[in-house]
Coordinates of C-alpha atoms in Angstrom, one line a residue:
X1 CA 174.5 103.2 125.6
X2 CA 172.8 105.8 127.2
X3 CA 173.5 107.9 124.3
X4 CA 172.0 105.1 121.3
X5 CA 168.7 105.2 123.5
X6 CA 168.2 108.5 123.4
X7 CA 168.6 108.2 120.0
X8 CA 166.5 105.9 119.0
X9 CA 162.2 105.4 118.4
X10 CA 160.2 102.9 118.1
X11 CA 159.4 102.6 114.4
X12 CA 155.7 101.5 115.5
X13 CA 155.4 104.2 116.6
X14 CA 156.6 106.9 114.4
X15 CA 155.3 105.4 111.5
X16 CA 151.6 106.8 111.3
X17 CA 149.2 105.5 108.6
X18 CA 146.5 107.9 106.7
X19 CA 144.3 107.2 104.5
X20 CA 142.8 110.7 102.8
X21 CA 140.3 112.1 101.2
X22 CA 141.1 114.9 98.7
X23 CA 138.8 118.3 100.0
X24 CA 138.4 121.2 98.1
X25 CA 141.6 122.9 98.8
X26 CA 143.5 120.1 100.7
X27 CA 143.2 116.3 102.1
X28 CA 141.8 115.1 105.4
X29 CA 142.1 111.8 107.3
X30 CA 139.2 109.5 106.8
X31 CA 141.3 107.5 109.7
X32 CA 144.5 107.0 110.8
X33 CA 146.1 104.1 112.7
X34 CA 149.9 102.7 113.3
X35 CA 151.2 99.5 111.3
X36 CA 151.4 96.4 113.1
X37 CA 155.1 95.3 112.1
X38 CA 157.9 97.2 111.1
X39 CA 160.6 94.5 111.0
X40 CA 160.7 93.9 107.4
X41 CA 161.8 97.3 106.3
X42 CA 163.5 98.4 110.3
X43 CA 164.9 96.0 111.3
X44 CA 164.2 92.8 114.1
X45 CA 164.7 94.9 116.8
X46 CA 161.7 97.7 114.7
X47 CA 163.8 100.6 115.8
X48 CA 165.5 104.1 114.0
X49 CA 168.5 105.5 115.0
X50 CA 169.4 109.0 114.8
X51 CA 166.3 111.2 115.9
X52 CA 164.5 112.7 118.5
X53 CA 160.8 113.2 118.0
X54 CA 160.3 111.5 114.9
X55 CA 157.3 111.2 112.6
X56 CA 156.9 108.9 109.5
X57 CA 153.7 110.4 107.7
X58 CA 152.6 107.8 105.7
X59 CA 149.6 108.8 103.6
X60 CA 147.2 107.4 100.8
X61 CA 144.5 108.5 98.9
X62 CA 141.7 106.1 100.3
X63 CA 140.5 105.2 96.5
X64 CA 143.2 104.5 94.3
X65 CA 145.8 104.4 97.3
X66 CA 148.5 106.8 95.7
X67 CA 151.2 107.6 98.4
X68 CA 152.9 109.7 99.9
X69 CA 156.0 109.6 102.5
X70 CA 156.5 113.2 104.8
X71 CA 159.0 112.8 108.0
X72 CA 159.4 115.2 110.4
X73 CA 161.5 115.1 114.0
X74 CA 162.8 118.0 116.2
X75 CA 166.4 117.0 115.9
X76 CA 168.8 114.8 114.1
X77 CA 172.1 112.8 115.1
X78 CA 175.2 114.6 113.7
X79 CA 177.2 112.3 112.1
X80 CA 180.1 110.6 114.3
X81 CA 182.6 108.1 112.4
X82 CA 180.7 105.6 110.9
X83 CA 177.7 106.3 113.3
X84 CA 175.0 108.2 111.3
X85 CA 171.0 108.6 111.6
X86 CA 168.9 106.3 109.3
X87 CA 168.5 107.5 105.7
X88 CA 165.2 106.7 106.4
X89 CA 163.7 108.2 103.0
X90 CA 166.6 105.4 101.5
X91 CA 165.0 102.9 103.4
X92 CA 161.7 103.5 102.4
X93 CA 162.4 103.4 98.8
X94 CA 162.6 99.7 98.4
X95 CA 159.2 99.9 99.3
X96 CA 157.3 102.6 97.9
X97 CA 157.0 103.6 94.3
X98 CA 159.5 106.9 93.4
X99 CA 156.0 109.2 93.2
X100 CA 155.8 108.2 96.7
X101 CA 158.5 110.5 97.8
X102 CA 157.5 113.8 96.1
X103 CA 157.0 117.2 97.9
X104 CA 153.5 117.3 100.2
X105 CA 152.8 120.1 98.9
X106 CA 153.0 118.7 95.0
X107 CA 151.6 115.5 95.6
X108 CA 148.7 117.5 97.7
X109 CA 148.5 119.3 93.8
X110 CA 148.4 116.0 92.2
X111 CA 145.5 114.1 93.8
X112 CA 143.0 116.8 94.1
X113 CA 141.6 116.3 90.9
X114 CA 137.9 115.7 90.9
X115 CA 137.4 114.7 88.1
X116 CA 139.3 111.7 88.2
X117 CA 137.9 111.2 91.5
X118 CA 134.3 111.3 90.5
X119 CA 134.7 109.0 87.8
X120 CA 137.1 106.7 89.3
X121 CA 135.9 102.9 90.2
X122 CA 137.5 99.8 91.2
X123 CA 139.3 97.6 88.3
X124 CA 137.9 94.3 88.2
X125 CA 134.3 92.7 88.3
X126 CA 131.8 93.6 91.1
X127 CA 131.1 90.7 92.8
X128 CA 129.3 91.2 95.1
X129 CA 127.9 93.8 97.3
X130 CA 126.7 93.9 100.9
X131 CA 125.8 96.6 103.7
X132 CA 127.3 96.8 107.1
X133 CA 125.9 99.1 109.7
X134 CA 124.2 101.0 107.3
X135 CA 127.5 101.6 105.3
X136 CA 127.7 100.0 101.2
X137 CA 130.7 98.1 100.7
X138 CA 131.8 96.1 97.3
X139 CA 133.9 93.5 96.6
X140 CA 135.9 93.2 93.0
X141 CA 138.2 90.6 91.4
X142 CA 140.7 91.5 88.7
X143 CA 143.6 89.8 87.0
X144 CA 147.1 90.7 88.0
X145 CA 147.9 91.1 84.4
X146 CA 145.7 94.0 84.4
X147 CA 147.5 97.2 84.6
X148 CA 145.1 98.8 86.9
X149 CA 144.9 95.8 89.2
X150 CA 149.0 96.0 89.1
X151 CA 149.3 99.7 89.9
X152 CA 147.1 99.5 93.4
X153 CA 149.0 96.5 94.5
X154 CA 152.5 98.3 93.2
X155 CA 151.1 101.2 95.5
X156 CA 149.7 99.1 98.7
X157 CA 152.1 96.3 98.9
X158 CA 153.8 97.9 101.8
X159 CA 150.7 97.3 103.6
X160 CA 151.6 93.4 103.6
X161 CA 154.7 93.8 105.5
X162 CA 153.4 96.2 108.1
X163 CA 150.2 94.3 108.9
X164 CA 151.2 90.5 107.9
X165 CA 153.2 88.4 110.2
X166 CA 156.5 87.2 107.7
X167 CA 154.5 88.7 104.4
X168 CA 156.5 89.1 101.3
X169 CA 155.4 91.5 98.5
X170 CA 154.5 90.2 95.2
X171 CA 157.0 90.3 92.4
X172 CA 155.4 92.2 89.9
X173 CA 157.9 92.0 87.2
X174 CA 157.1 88.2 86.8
X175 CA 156.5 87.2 82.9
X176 CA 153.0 87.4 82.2
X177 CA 152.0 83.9 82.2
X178 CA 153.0 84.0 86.2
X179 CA 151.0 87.2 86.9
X180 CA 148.0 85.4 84.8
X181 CA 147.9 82.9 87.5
X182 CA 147.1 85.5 90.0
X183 CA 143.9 87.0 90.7
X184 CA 142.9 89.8 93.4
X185 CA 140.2 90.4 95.2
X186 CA 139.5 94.1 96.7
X187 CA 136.9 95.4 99.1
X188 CA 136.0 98.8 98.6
X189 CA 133.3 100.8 100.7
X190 CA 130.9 102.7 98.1
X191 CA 130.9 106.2 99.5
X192 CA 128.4 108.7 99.7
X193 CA 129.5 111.6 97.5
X194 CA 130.3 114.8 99.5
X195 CA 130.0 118.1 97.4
X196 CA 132.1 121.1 98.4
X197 CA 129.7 124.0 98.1
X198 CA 132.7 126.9 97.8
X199 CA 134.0 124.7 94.6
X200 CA 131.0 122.7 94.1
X201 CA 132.9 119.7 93.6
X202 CA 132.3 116.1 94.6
X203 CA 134.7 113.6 96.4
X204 CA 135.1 110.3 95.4
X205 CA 133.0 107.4 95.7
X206 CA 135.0 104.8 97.0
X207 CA 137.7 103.8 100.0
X208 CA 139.3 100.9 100.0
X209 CA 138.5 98.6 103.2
X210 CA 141.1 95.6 102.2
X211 CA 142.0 93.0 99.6
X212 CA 143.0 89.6 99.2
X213 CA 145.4 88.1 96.7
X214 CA 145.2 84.2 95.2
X215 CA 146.9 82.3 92.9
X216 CA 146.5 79.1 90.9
X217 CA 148.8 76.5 91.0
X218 CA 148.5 73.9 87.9
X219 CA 148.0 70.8 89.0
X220 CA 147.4 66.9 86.3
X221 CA 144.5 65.7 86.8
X222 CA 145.0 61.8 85.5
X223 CA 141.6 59.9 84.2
X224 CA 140.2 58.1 86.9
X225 CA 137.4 55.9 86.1
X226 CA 134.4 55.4 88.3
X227 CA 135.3 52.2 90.9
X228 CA 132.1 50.6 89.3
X229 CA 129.5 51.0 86.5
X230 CA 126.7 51.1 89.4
X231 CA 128.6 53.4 91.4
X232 CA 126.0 56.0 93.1
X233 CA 128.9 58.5 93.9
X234 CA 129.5 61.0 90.9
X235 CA 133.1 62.4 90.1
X236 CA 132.8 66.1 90.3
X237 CA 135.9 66.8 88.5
X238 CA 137.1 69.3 85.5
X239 CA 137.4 68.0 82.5
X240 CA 140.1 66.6 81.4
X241 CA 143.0 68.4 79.4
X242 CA 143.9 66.7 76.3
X243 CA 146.4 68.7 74.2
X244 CA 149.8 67.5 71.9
X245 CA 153.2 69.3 73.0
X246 CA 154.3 71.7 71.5
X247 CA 150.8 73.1 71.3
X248 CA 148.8 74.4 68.6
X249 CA 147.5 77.0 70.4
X250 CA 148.8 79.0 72.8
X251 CA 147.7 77.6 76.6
X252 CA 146.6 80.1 79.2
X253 CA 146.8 79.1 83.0
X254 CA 142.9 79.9 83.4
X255 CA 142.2 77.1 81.0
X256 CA 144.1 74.8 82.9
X257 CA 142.8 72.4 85.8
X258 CA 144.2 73.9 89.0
X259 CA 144.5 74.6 92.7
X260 CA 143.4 78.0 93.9
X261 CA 145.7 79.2 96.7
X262 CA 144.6 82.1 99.0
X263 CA 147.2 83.9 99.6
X264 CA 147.8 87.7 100.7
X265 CA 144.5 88.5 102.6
X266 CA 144.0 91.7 104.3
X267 CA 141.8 94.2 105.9
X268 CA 142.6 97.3 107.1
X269 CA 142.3 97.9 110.7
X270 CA 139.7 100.6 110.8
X271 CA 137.1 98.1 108.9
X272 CA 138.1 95.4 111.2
X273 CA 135.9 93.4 113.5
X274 CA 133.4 94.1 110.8
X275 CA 132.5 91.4 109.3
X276 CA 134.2 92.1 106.0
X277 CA 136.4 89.1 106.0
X278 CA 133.9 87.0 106.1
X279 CA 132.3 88.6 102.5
X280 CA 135.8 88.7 101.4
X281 CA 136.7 84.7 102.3
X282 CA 132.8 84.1 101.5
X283 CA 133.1 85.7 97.9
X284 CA 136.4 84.1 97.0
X285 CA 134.9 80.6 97.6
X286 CA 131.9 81.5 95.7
X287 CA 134.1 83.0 92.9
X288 CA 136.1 79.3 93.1
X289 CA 133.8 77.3 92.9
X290 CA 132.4 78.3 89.9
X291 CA 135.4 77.5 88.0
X292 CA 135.5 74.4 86.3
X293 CA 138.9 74.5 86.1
X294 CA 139.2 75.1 90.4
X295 CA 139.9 71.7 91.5
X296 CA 140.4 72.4 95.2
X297 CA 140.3 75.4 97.3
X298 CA 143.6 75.8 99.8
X299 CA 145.6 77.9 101.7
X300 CA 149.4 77.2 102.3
X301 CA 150.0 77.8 106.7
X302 CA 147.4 79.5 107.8
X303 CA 147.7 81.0 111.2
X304 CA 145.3 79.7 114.0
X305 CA 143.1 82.9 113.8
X306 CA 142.3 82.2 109.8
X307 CA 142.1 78.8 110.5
X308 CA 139.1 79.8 112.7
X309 CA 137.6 82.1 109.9
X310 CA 138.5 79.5 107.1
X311 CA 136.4 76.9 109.7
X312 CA 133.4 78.4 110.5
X313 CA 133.0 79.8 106.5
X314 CA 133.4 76.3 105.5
X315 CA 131.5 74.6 108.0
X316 CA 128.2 77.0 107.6
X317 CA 128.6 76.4 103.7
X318 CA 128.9 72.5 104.2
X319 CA 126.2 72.7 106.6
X320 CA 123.5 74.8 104.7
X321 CA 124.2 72.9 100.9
X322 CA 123.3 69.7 102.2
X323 CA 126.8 68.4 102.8
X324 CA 127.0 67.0 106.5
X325 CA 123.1 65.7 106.3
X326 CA 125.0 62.9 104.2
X327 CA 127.5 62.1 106.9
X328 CA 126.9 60.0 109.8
X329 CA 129.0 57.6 112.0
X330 CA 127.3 54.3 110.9
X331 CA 127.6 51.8 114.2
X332 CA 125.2 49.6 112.7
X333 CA 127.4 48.7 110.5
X334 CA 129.9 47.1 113.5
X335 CA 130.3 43.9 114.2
X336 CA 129.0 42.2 117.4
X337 CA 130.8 41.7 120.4
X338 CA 130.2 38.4 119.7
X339 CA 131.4 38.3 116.6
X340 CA 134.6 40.6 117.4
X341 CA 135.1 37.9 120.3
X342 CA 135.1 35.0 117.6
X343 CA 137.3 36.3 115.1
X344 CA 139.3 38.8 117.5
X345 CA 138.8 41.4 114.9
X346 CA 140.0 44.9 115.3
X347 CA 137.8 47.8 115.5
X348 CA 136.9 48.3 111.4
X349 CA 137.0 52.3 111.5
X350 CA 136.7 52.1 107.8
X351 CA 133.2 50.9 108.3
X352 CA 132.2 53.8 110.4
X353 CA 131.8 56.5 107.3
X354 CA 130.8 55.8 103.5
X355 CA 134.4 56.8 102.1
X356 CA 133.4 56.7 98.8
X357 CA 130.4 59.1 99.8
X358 CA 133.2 61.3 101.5
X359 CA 135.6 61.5 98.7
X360 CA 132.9 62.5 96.1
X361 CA 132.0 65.4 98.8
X362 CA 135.0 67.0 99.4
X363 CA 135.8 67.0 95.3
X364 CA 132.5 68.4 95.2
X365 CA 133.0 71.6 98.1
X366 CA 136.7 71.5 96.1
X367 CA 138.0 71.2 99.7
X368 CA 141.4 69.9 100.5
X369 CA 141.8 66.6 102.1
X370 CA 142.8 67.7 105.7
X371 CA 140.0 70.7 105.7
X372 CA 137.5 68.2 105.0
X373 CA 138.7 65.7 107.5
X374 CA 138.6 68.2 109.9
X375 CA 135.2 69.1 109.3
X376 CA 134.0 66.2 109.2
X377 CA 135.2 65.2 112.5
X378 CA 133.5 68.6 114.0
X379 CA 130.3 67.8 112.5
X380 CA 130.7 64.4 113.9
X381 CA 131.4 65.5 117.3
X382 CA 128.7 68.3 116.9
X383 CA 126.3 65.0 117.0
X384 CA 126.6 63.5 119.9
X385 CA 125.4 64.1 123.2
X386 CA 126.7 66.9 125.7
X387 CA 126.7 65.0 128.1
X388 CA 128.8 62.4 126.8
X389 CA 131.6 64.4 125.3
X390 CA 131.6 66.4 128.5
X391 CA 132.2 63.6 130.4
X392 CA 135.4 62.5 128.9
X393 CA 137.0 59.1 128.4
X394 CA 135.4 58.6 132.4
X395 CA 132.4 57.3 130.5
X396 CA 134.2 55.4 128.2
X397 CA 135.4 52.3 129.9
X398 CA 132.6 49.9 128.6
X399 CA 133.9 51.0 125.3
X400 CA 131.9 49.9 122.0
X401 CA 129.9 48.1 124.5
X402 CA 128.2 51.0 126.2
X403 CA 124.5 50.8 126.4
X404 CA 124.1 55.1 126.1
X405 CA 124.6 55.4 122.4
X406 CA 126.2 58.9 122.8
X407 CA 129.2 57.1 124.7
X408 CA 129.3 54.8 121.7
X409 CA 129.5 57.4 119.3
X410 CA 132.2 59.2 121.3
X411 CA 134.6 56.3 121.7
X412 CA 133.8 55.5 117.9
X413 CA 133.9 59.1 116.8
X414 CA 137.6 59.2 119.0
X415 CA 139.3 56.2 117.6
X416 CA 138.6 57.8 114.3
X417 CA 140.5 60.8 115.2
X418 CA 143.4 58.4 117.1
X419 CA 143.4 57.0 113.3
X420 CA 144.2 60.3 111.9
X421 CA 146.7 61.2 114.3
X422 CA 148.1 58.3 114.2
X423 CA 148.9 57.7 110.6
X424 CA 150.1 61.3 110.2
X425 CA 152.5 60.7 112.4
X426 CA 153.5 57.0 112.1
X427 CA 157.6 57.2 111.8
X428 CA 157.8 59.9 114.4
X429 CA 155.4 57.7 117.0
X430 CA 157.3 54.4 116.2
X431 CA 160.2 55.4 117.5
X432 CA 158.9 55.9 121.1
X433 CA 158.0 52.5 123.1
X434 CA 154.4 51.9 123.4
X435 CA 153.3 53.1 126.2
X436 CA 154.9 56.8 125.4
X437 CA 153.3 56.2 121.6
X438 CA 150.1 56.0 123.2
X439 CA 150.1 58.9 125.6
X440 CA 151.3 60.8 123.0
X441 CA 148.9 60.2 121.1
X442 CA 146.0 60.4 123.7
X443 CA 147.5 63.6 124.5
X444 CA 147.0 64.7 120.9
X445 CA 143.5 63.8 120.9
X446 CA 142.8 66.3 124.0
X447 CA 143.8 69.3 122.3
X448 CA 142.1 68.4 119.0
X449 CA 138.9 67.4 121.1
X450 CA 139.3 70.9 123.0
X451 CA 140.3 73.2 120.0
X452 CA 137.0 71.5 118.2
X453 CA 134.5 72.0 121.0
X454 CA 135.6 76.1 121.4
X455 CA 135.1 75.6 117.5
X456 CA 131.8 74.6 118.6
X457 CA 130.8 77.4 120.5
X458 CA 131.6 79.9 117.9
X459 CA 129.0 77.7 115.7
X460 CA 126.7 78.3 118.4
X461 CA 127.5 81.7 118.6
X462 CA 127.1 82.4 115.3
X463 CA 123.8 80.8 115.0
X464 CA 121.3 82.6 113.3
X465 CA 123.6 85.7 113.1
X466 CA 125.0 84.7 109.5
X467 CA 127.2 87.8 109.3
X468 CA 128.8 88.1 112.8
X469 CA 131.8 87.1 112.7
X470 CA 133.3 85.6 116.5
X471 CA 135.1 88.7 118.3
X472 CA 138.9 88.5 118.5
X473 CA 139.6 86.3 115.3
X474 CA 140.1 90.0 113.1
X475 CA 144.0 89.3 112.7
X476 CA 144.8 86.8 110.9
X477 CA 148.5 86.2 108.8
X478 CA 149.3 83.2 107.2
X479 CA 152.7 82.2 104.7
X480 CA 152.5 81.4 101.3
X481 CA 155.3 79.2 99.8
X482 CA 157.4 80.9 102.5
X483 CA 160.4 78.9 104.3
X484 CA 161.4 77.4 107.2
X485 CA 157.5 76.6 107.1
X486 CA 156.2 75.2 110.4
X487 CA 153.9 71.9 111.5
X488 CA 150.8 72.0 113.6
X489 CA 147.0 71.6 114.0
X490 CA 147.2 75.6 112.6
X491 CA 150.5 76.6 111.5
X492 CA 152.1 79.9 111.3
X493 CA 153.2 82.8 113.5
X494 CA 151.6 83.6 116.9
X495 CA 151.2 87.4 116.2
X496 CA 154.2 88.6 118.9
X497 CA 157.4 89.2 117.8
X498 CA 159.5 87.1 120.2
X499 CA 157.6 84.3 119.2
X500 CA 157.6 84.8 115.6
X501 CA 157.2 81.4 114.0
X502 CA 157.2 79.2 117.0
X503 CA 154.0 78.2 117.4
X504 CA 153.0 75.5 119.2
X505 CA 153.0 72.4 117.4
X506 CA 150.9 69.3 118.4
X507 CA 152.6 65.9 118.1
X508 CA 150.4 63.6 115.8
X509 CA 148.1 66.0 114.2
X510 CA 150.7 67.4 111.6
X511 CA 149.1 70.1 109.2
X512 CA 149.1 68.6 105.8
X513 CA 150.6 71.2 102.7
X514 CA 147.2 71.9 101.0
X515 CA 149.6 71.9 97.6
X516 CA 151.2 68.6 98.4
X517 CA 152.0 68.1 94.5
X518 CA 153.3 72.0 93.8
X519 CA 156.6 71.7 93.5
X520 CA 159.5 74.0 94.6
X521 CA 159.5 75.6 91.8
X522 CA 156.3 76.7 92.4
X523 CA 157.0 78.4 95.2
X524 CA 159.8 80.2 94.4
X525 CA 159.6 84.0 94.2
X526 CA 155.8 83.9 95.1
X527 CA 155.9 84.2 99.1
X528 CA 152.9 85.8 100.5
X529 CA 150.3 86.3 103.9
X530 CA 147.3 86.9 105.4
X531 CA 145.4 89.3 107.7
X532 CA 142.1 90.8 108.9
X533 CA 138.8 90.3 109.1

């Protein structure tokens, strides 16, 4: 025992990560930081057997993120039966590209060539572009069947399974009407060119900062005609695909009416706590919803950190194009006590909110059915009163007869979300007897109400600061199409790696599948995460 610790390192640790700038006789660091994970490719336990003072040098050039693996150690385990030091270099190989594991010294030669350098750029269309303490930075999307776009994610891949909670890289020889269903998204920050006076050469122009990865997911879109001639609300809907089978023209998955799935999203830790996840998440809704063929934006088990990023994006977009001035809990619209007392009525929630209004908004934002419900519940809450949401169902026991309108809106604006809970979690909550159903329940809405008023504060926060994004919330990993997929009111791993895929889950506020309609088949062979802002 004693022997196997003394042995053995901490892969975290002795795996360092550079990213490099060619010079004019050899690289330097533009930073250097450790991976987050090591499981994937070390093991559960993220240890490596069979050296003392280990390094893993793991190096890229900081453009177009060539790499390059150097280890190092003092001494190595001597063979002993079947007891042997790591092939690490083995190891590495189902990660890397072969070119990866060339000499330093000849992949130093390789990648200090300035003229490539120089006239290097992103592949892809610039999207957009946006300064951040006085520093340039560019975002670009390309297709997957591009075969620039396919050699940087060959090259960075790794990168998802040492910074992304369960990530899976992306299967790259998939038949080309697969990889045409993915598009990438990378942020780059547009460099100021250094010239080497002894060679008079110039350095590249660009470092990469991050990308993000998302995929489209066909999905039938069946003719739906409007509920009535006179209706006000407009379907906001592509148009339809009519075509005969077999076709007489070749169909491409980018003229076809689908779902587009976030999936790998990720930024590097030394541009974190930037802001640059919020461009990144910013520019890919922009970028979806100008595709006619986009019929809802998703993203499969999103941890409770890009929850919080996907939240406060979407709610300042819904709140600045005019969205939530259209939504309002409508108590006029209730019966009278009187009236309730007559007929013994229950409580008509549906006649609280327009539906029809709220379905033509969220296939207008192109915003999945439980995302939209949950924003509309935190604008809803957003209206009423401090002083009756602070004071808790205490104020509550007149009911829908309370004279403050605030507590009215509050025990309105709660049954709603009782509603919610309630029917998403209908067989589970019929087993119990009713007074456990309705604890549960209650018990439900308390987290929900307490996860949407810190939601709440980070509005606040952000108010008037349009680019801050809310300190802490820079990790975040989510699972695409991944398994043993968990429930909850923000579903995926909680970051620690004893806890791996046990987070918390709340009874009665299940987290619907944003892809409800995908299909396994779907899924198969196209597991992927998220991190960083």
């Amino acid at each position: 025992m004693a022997d196997q610790e003394e042995w053995s390192t901490n892969a975290n640790e002795a795996l360092q990560i550079s990213m490099l700038m060619p010079g004019p006789d050899s690289t330097y660091a533009l930073s250097t930081f450790s991976p987050r994970f090591t499981y994937p490719i070390f093991g559960e336990e993220e240890r490596i057997f069979g050296y003392q003072g280990l390094r893993i040098h793991l190096r890229f050039t900081s453009y177009d993120v060539q790499p390059n693996v150097e280890v190092t150690y003092d001494r190595k385990f001597k063979t002993v039966g079947d007891t042997k030091a790591l092939d690490i270099e083995k190891t590495l190989r189902d990660w890397l590209p072969s070119d990866a594991f060339d000499e330093p010294d000849s992949y130093n030669r390789r990648i200090i060539d300035f003229e490539t350098q120089q006239s290097w750029k992103p592949p892809g269309e610039l999207l957009h572009s946006y300064n951040v303490n006085a520093r340039n930075f560019e975002i670009y999307c390309g297709e997957l069947t591009d075969p620039a776009v396919q050699k940087l994610i060959e090259r960075m891949q790794i990168f998802i399974s040492l910074f992304i909670e369960g990530g899976t890289p992306l299967d790259l020889s998939d038949q080309e009407w697969t990889l045409a269903r993915w598009r990438v998204f990378f942020v780059y920050e547009k460099l100021r060119p250094i010239s080497f006076p002894t060679t008079g050469n110039i350095s590249s122009n660009y470092s990469l900062a991050g990308y993000s990865t998302s995929y489209r997911f066909i999905t039938y879109q069946p003719h739906t005609p409007p509920s009535s001639p006179k209706s006000n609300h407009h379907n906001h809907q592509p148009p339809l695909q009519t075509f005969t089978l077999p076709p007489s023209t070749p169909l491409h998955p980018t003229s076809l009416p689908a779902r587009s799935r976030i999936s790998q999203f990720l930024i590097l830790p030394p541009f974190q706590n930037s802001t640059h996840g919020t461009h990144l998440l910013k520019t890919m809704t922009i970028t979806f919803l100008s595709d006619p063929h986009t019929t809802e934006i998703t993203v499969e088990d999103p941890s409770e950190a890009f929850d919080d990023l996907r939240d406060y994006v979407d709610f300042a977009r819904l709140s600045t194009n005019g969205t939530f001035s259209q939504i309002r809990l409508r108590l006029s619209s209730l019966p009278t006590q009187q009236q309730k007392k007559r007929t013994h009525a229950l409580v008509p929630t549906s006649r609280l909110l327009d539906l029809p209004l709220l379905a033509s908004l969220r296939s207008q934002n192109k915003l999945a059915p439980r995302q939209f419900a949950r924003l509309v519940e935190l604008h809803l809450l957003r209206q009423i009163p401090p002083h009756s949401r602070q004071g808790g169902p205490a104020r509550l026991t007149q009911r829908g007869r309370a004279t403050d309108e605030g507590d009215r809106m509050y025990y309105y604006w709660r049954l709603l979300v009782k509603q919610r809970v309630y029917k998403k979690s209908k067989d589970l909550l019929m087993q119990l007897d009713r007074a456990e159903r309705v604890q549960k329940v209650e018990d439900t809405l308390g987290d929900v109400v307490g996860d949407y008023e810190r939601l709440l504060r980070g509005v606040e926060k952000r108010k008037g600061m349009e680019e801050e994004e809310e300190e802490g919330h820079d990790w975040v990993s989510m699972m695409v199409g991944g398994k043993g997929k968990g429930k909850g009111e923000g579903v995926s791993a909680s970051g620690g790696k004893r806890e791996r895929g046990k987070r918390k889950t709340v009874v009665g506020d299940e987290e619907d599948d944003d892809e409800d309609d995908d299909g396994d088949e779907e899924r198969e062979g196209k597991r992927a995460r998220i991190e960083g802002d």
